[in-house]
CSV table of C-alpha atoms in Angstrom, one decimal:
chain,number,residue,atom,x,y,z
A,285,MET,CA,0.0,0.0,0.0
A,286,THR,CA,1.5,3.3,-1.0
A,287,ILE,CA,0.7,7.0,-0.9
A,288,ALA,CA,0.0,9.6,-3.5
A,289,PRO,CA,-2.3,12.6,-4.1
A,290,LYS,CA,-6.0,11.5,-3.6
A,291,THR,CA,-5.2,7.8,-4.2
A,292,LEU,CA,-3.0,5.3,-2.6
A,293,ASP,CA,-1.6,3.9,-5.9
A,294,ASP,CA,1.7,5.6,-6.6
A,295,ALA,CA,4.2,6.6,-4.0
A,296,PRO,CA,5.8,10.1,-4.4
A,297,ILE,CA,9.5,10.4,-4.8
A,298,GLN,CA,9.7,11.8,-1.3
A,299,GLY,CA,7.7,14.0,1.0
A,300,LEU,CA,8.2,17.5,2.3
A,301,GLY,CA,8.3,18.0,6.1
A,302,LEU,CA,7.1,21.4,7.0
A,303,MET,CA,7.8,21.5,10.8
A,304,ARG,CA,10.0,24.6,10.5
A,305,LEU,CA,7.8,26.6,8.0
A,306,THR,CA,7.2,30.1,9.4
A,307,ASP,CA,5.6,33.3,8.2
A,308,ASN,CA,9.1,34.9,8.0
A,309,GLY,CA,9.5,33.5,4.4
A,310,TRP,CA,6.8,35.4,2.7
A,311,GLY,CA,8.2,37.4,-0.2
A,312,ASP,CA,11.6,35.7,-0.1
A,313,ALA,CA,12.4,34.2,-3.5
A,314,ASP,CA,13.9,31.1,-1.8
A,315,ARG,CA,11.7,30.7,1.2
A,316,ASP,CA,8.2,32.0,0.3
A,317,PRO,CA,5.8,29.3,1.7
A,318,ALA,CA,3.5,29.3,-1.4
A,319,GLY,CA,6.5,29.3,-3.7
A,320,LEU,CA,7.9,26.3,-1.8
A,321,VAL,CA,4.7,24.4,-2.1
A,322,GLN,CA,4.5,25.1,-5.8
A,323,ALA,CA,8.1,24.2,-6.4
A,324,ALA,CA,7.5,20.9,-4.5
A,325,ILE,CA,4.5,20.0,-6.7
A,326,ASP,CA,6.5,21.0,-9.8
A,327,VAL,CA,9.1,18.4,-9.1
A,328,GLY,CA,6.8,15.6,-7.9
A,329,VAL,CA,7.0,16.1,-4.1
A,330,THR,CA,3.3,16.0,-3.4
A,331,MET,CA,3.2,14.7,0.2
A,332,LEU,CA,3.2,17.7,2.6
A,333,ASP,CA,3.5,16.9,6.3
A,334,THR,CA,2.8,19.1,9.3
A,335,ALA,CA,1.3,18.6,12.8
A,336,GLU,CA,-0.9,20.3,15.3
A,337,MET,CA,2.0,20.7,17.7
A,338,TYR,CA,4.1,22.6,15.1
A,339,GLY,CA,1.8,25.5,15.4
A,340,ASN,CA,1.8,26.3,11.7
A,341,GLU,CA,-1.2,24.6,10.2
A,342,GLY,CA,-2.8,27.9,9.4
A,343,LEU,CA,0.4,28.9,7.5
A,344,VAL,CA,0.5,25.6,5.7
A,345,GLY,CA,-3.1,26.1,4.7
A,346,ARG,CA,-2.4,29.5,3.2
A,347,ALA,CA,0.7,28.2,1.5
A,348,VAL,CA,-1.2,25.4,-0.1
A,349,GLY,CA,-3.9,27.7,-1.4
A,350,THR,CA,-5.5,26.6,-4.6
A,351,ASN,CA,-3.1,23.6,-4.9
A,352,ARG,CA,-5.1,21.5,-2.5
A,353,ASP,CA,-6.2,19.0,-5.2
A,354,HIS,CA,-2.6,18.4,-6.2
A,355,ILE,CA,-1.2,17.2,-2.9
A,356,THR,CA,-1.4,14.6,-0.2
A,357,LEU,CA,-2.0,16.7,2.9
A,358,CYS,CA,-0.9,15.1,6.2
A,359,SER,CA,-1.1,16.2,9.8
A,360,LYS,CA,-0.7,14.8,13.3
A,361,PHE,CA,-2.4,15.1,16.7
A,362,GLY,CA,-1.8,14.1,20.2
A,363,VAL,CA,1.3,15.9,21.5
A,364,TYR,CA,0.7,19.1,23.5
A,365,ARG,CA,3.2,21.5,25.0
A,366,GLY,CA,3.2,22.4,28.7
A,367,SER,CA,2.9,25.9,30.0
A,368,SER,CA,6.5,26.3,30.9
A,369,GLY,CA,7.7,26.6,27.4
A,370,ARG,CA,10.6,24.1,28.0
A,371,PRO,CA,11.4,21.7,25.2
A,372,ASP,CA,10.9,18.8,27.5
A,373,ASP,CA,7.6,20.0,28.8
A,374,TRP,CA,5.0,18.1,26.7
A,375,GLY,CA,2.5,15.4,27.1
A,376,VAL,CA,0.3,13.1,25.0
A,377,ARG,CA,-3.5,13.0,24.8
A,378,ALA,CA,-5.1,10.4,22.6
A,379,ASP,CA,-8.5,9.8,24.1
A,380,PRO,CA,-11.5,9.8,21.7
A,381,ALA,CA,-12.6,13.3,22.8
A,382,THR,CA,-9.2,14.7,21.9
A,383,VAL,CA,-9.2,12.9,18.6
A,384,ARG,CA,-12.5,14.5,17.6
A,385,ALA,CA,-11.5,18.0,18.8
A,386,ALA,CA,-8.1,17.8,17.3
A,387,ILE,CA,-9.3,17.0,13.7
A,388,ASP,CA,-11.8,19.8,13.8
A,389,GLY,CA,-9.1,22.3,14.8
A,390,SER,CA,-6.7,21.1,12.2
A,391,LEU,CA,-9.3,21.2,9.4
A,392,ARG,CA,-10.2,24.8,10.4
A,393,ARG,CA,-6.7,26.0,10.6
A,394,LEU,CA,-5.7,24.3,7.3
A,395,ASN,CA,-8.9,25.6,5.7
A,396,VAL,CA,-9.7,22.2,4.2
A,397,ASP,CA,-12.6,19.7,4.5
A,398,HIS,CA,-10.5,16.6,5.0
A,399,LEU,CA,-7.0,15.4,5.5
A,400,ASP,CA,-5.5,12.7,3.2
A,401,LEU,CA,-3.5,11.1,6.0
A,402,TYR,CA,-3.9,11.7,9.8
A,403,TYR,CA,-1.4,10.5,12.3
A,404,LEU,CA,-1.4,9.8,16.0
A,405,HIS,CA,1.8,11.8,16.7
A,406,HIS,CA,3.0,9.7,19.7
A,407,ARG,CA,1.8,6.6,21.6
A,408,SER,CA,-0.1,7.2,24.8
A,409,GLU,CA,0.6,5.5,28.1
A,410,ASP,CA,-2.9,6.3,29.3
A,411,THR,CA,-5.2,5.5,26.4
A,412,PRO,CA,-5.1,2.1,24.8
A,413,ILE,CA,-4.2,2.5,21.1
A,414,GLU,CA,-7.4,0.5,20.1
A,415,GLU,CA,-9.5,3.3,21.5
A,416,THR,CA,-7.6,6.0,19.7
A,417,VAL,CA,-7.7,4.1,16.4
A,418,LYS,CA,-11.4,3.4,16.7
A,419,ALA,CA,-12.0,7.1,17.1
A,420,MET,CA,-9.7,7.9,14.1
A,421,ALA,CA,-11.7,5.3,12.1
A,422,GLU,CA,-14.9,7.2,12.9
A,423,LEU,CA,-13.3,10.3,11.4
A,424,ARG,CA,-12.7,8.4,8.2
A,425,GLU,CA,-16.3,7.2,8.1
A,426,ALA,CA,-17.3,10.9,8.5
A,427,GLY,CA,-15.2,11.9,5.6
A,428,LYS,CA,-12.8,14.0,7.6
A,429,ILE,CA,-9.7,11.9,6.9
A,430,ARG,CA,-8.9,9.5,4.1
A,431,ALA,CA,-6.3,7.3,5.8
A,432,LEU,CA,-4.9,6.6,9.3
A,433,GLY,CA,-1.2,6.8,10.4
A,434,LEU,CA,0.9,6.3,13.5
A,435,SER,CA,4.1,7.9,14.7
A,436,ASN,CA,6.5,7.2,17.6
A,437,VAL,CA,4.9,3.8,18.3
A,438,THR,CA,6.1,0.3,19.0
A,439,LEU,CA,5.7,-2.8,16.9
A,440,ASP,CA,3.0,-4.1,19.3
A,441,ASP,CA,1.2,-0.8,18.9
A,442,ILE,CA,1.2,-1.2,15.1
A,443,ARG,CA,-0.2,-4.7,15.2
A,444,ARG,CA,-2.9,-3.8,17.8
A,445,ALA,CA,-3.9,-0.7,15.8
A,446,HIS,CA,-4.0,-2.4,12.5
A,447,ALA,CA,-6.3,-5.1,13.9
A,448,VAL,CA,-8.9,-2.3,14.6
A,449,HIS,CA,-8.6,-0.5,11.3
A,450,PRO,CA,-6.0,-0.7,8.5
A,451,ILE,CA,-3.1,1.6,9.1
A,452,THR,CA,-1.8,3.2,5.9
A,453,ALA,CA,1.5,4.7,7.1
A,454,VAL,CA,3.9,4.7,10.1
A,455,GLN,CA,6.2,7.7,10.4
A,456,GLU,CA,9.5,7.2,12.2
A,457,GLN,CA,13.0,8.5,11.9
A,458,TRP,CA,15.3,6.6,9.6
A,459,SER,CA,18.8,7.9,9.0
A,460,LEU,CA,22.4,6.8,9.2
A,461,THR,CA,22.5,7.8,12.8
A,462,GLN,CA,19.0,6.4,13.7
A,463,ARG,CA,18.3,2.9,12.4
A,464,ASP,CA,16.0,1.4,15.0
A,465,VAL,CA,13.1,1.5,12.6
A,466,GLU,CA,14.7,-1.2,10.4
A,467,LEU,CA,13.3,-3.7,12.9
A,468,PHE,CA,9.8,-2.5,11.8
A,469,LEU,CA,10.3,-3.1,8.1
A,470,PRO,CA,9.3,-6.8,7.9
A,471,THR,CA,6.1,-6.1,9.9
A,472,LEU,CA,5.2,-3.1,7.9
A,473,ALA,CA,5.7,-5.0,4.6
A,474,GLU,CA,3.6,-7.9,6.0
A,475,LEU,CA,0.8,-5.6,6.8
A,476,GLY,CA,1.0,-3.4,3.7
A,477,ILE,CA,1.9,-0.3,5.7
A,478,ALA,CA,4.2,2.4,4.2
A,479,LEU,CA,7.1,3.7,6.2
A,480,VAL,CA,7.4,7.5,6.0
A,481,ALA,CA,11.0,8.1,7.0
A,482,HIS,CA,11.3,11.5,8.7
A,483,SER,CA,14.6,13.3,9.4
A,484,PRO,CA,16.7,11.2,6.9
A,485,MET,CA,19.5,13.7,7.3
A,486,GLY,CA,19.5,13.3,11.1
A,487,HIS,CA,17.8,16.6,11.9
A,488,GLY,CA,20.5,18.3,9.8
A,489,SER,CA,23.5,16.8,11.6
A,490,LEU,CA,24.4,14.8,8.6
A,491,ASN,CA,24.8,17.9,6.5
A,492,HIS,CA,28.1,18.6,8.2
A,493,SER,CA,31.5,17.1,7.6
A,494,THR,CA,32.3,16.9,11.3
A,495,GLY,CA,30.5,16.0,14.6
A,496,ASN,CA,29.1,12.6,13.7
A,497,LEU,CA,30.3,9.1,13.4
A,498,VAL,CA,29.8,8.8,9.7
A,499,ALA,CA,31.3,12.2,8.8
A,500,ARG,CA,34.5,10.8,7.1
A,501,PRO,CA,32.9,8.2,4.9
A,502,LEU,CA,30.1,10.7,4.0
A,503,ALA,CA,32.6,13.4,3.1
A,504,ARG,CA,34.7,10.9,1.0
A,505,ILE,CA,31.7,9.6,-0.9
A,506,ALA,CA,30.3,13.1,-1.4
A,507,SER,CA,33.5,14.3,-2.9
A,508,ARG,CA,33.6,11.3,-5.3
A,509,VAL,CA,29.9,11.7,-6.5
A,510,GLY,CA,29.9,15.5,-6.5
A,511,ALA,CA,27.3,16.0,-3.8
A,512,THR,CA,27.1,17.2,-0.3
A,513,ALA,CA,27.3,15.0,2.8
A,514,GLY,CA,23.6,15.6,3.5
A,515,GLN,CA,22.7,14.5,-0.1
A,516,VAL,CA,24.6,11.3,0.3
A,517,ALA,CA,22.9,10.6,3.7
A,518,LEU,CA,19.5,11.1,2.0
A,519,ALA,CA,20.5,9.0,-1.0
A,520,TRP,CA,21.4,6.2,1.5
A,521,VAL,CA,17.8,6.2,2.8
A,522,HIS,CA,16.4,6.3,-0.7
A,523,GLN,CA,18.5,3.2,-1.8
A,524,ARG,CA,17.9,1.3,1.4
A,525,GLY,CA,14.2,2.1,1.1
A,526,ARG,CA,14.1,0.9,-2.5
A,527,GLY,CA,15.7,-2.4,-1.4
A,528,ALA,CA,13.1,-2.9,1.4
A,529,ALA,CA,10.2,-5.3,1.0
A,530,GLY,CA,7.6,-2.6,1.6
A,531,THR,CA,7.1,1.0,0.6
A,532,VAL,CA,9.4,3.6,2.0
A,533,ILE,CA,8.9,7.4,1.5
A,534,PRO,CA,11.8,9.6,2.8
A,535,LEU,CA,10.5,12.8,4.4
A,536,PRO,CA,13.2,15.4,4.5
A,537,GLY,CA,12.2,18.8,5.9
A,538,THR,CA,13.1,22.1,4.5
A,539,THR,CA,11.8,25.7,4.1
A,540,SER,CA,14.1,26.5,1.2
A,541,ILE,CA,13.4,25.9,-2.5
A,542,THR,CA,17.1,25.5,-3.1
A,543,HIS,CA,17.3,22.8,-0.5
A,544,LEU,CA,14.2,21.2,-1.9
A,545,HIS,CA,15.9,20.8,-5.3
A,546,ALA,CA,19.0,19.5,-3.6
A,547,ASN,CA,16.9,16.9,-1.9
A,548,ILE,CA,15.3,15.8,-5.2
A,549,ALA,CA,18.8,15.6,-6.7
A,550,ALA,CA,19.8,13.3,-3.8
A,551,SER,CA,17.0,10.9,-4.7
A,552,ARG,CA,18.8,10.3,-8.1
A,553,ILE,CA,22.3,9.6,-6.6
A,554,GLU,CA,23.3,6.0,-7.0
A,555,LEU,CA,25.6,4.8,-4.3
A,556,SER,CA,27.9,1.8,-5.1
A,557,GLU,CA,27.6,-1.3,-3.1
A,558,THR,CA,31.0,-0.4,-1.6
A,559,ASP,CA,29.6,3.0,-0.5
A,560,LEU,CA,26.6,1.4,1.1
A,561,ALA,CA,28.7,-1.2,2.9
A,562,GLN,CA,31.1,1.4,4.3
A,563,LEU,CA,28.2,3.5,5.6
A,564,ASP,CA,26.5,0.5,7.0
A,565,ALA,CA,29.7,-0.7,8.7
A,566,VAL,CA,30.3,2.6,10.5
A,567,THR,CA,26.8,2.8,11.8
A,568,GLU,CA,26.5,-0.9,12.8
A,569,GLN,CA,29.8,-0.5,14.7
A,570,ALA,CA,28.4,2.5,16.6
A,571,ARG,CA,25.3,0.5,17.6
A,572,ALA,CA,27.3,-2.5,18.8
């Protein structure tokens, strides 16, 4: 099962994470939000991803504008900031009442009548996932969402959720420095669930030639193929994803049209088996 605009028949090349999209970009040739959305559509990046907790759904809605019918619009619910403003001050609410209130708020802010894919943003320790998914399924029956997704969950969560209602996508980080999701791949393939691989460049850390365990091999390969370290890191996710049994959609985030084009270029880089083995060896050694 794969994801594409309005249908689930053809997977996009990759998605576009909009977590850092802000109003500051309007009028900037490289960072205008509407320009970014249009540029993404023009190059085949039609899956746009945001979340209630990012606080920018209204901005995303304005940026999408008249392009609504050309994209797969995704958002998430369930994670809420505390009053202190500290990064570690947050909690999860995933009870049925929150599900119903959250979707109505997201649709209003995004100025749309439905979402193509709606994720539980984080597993809850308080609400059984069956209850959350049952409430999400009711949203689908009501026409408010087209498909259900999960993020920051366990394999047990995925199986329990899928038994209540088919799950279309699971969003988890997959990068050279975070490979735990590889344990999910057989189960996702078995159940026909797509992996949406967020932060494939390690939240930006893999864009740099120092400061991480794979910096040297990344820099060496990047020099050989005429790319940046970040592009090689993204290319690694693309190639490993193409070799997986199920569907994998990398989801790099950017607010820059220039970086968007660089990310698309990365999807076309073909790493050699030696390149892949070197990168795998370094990261496996770090995990040992």
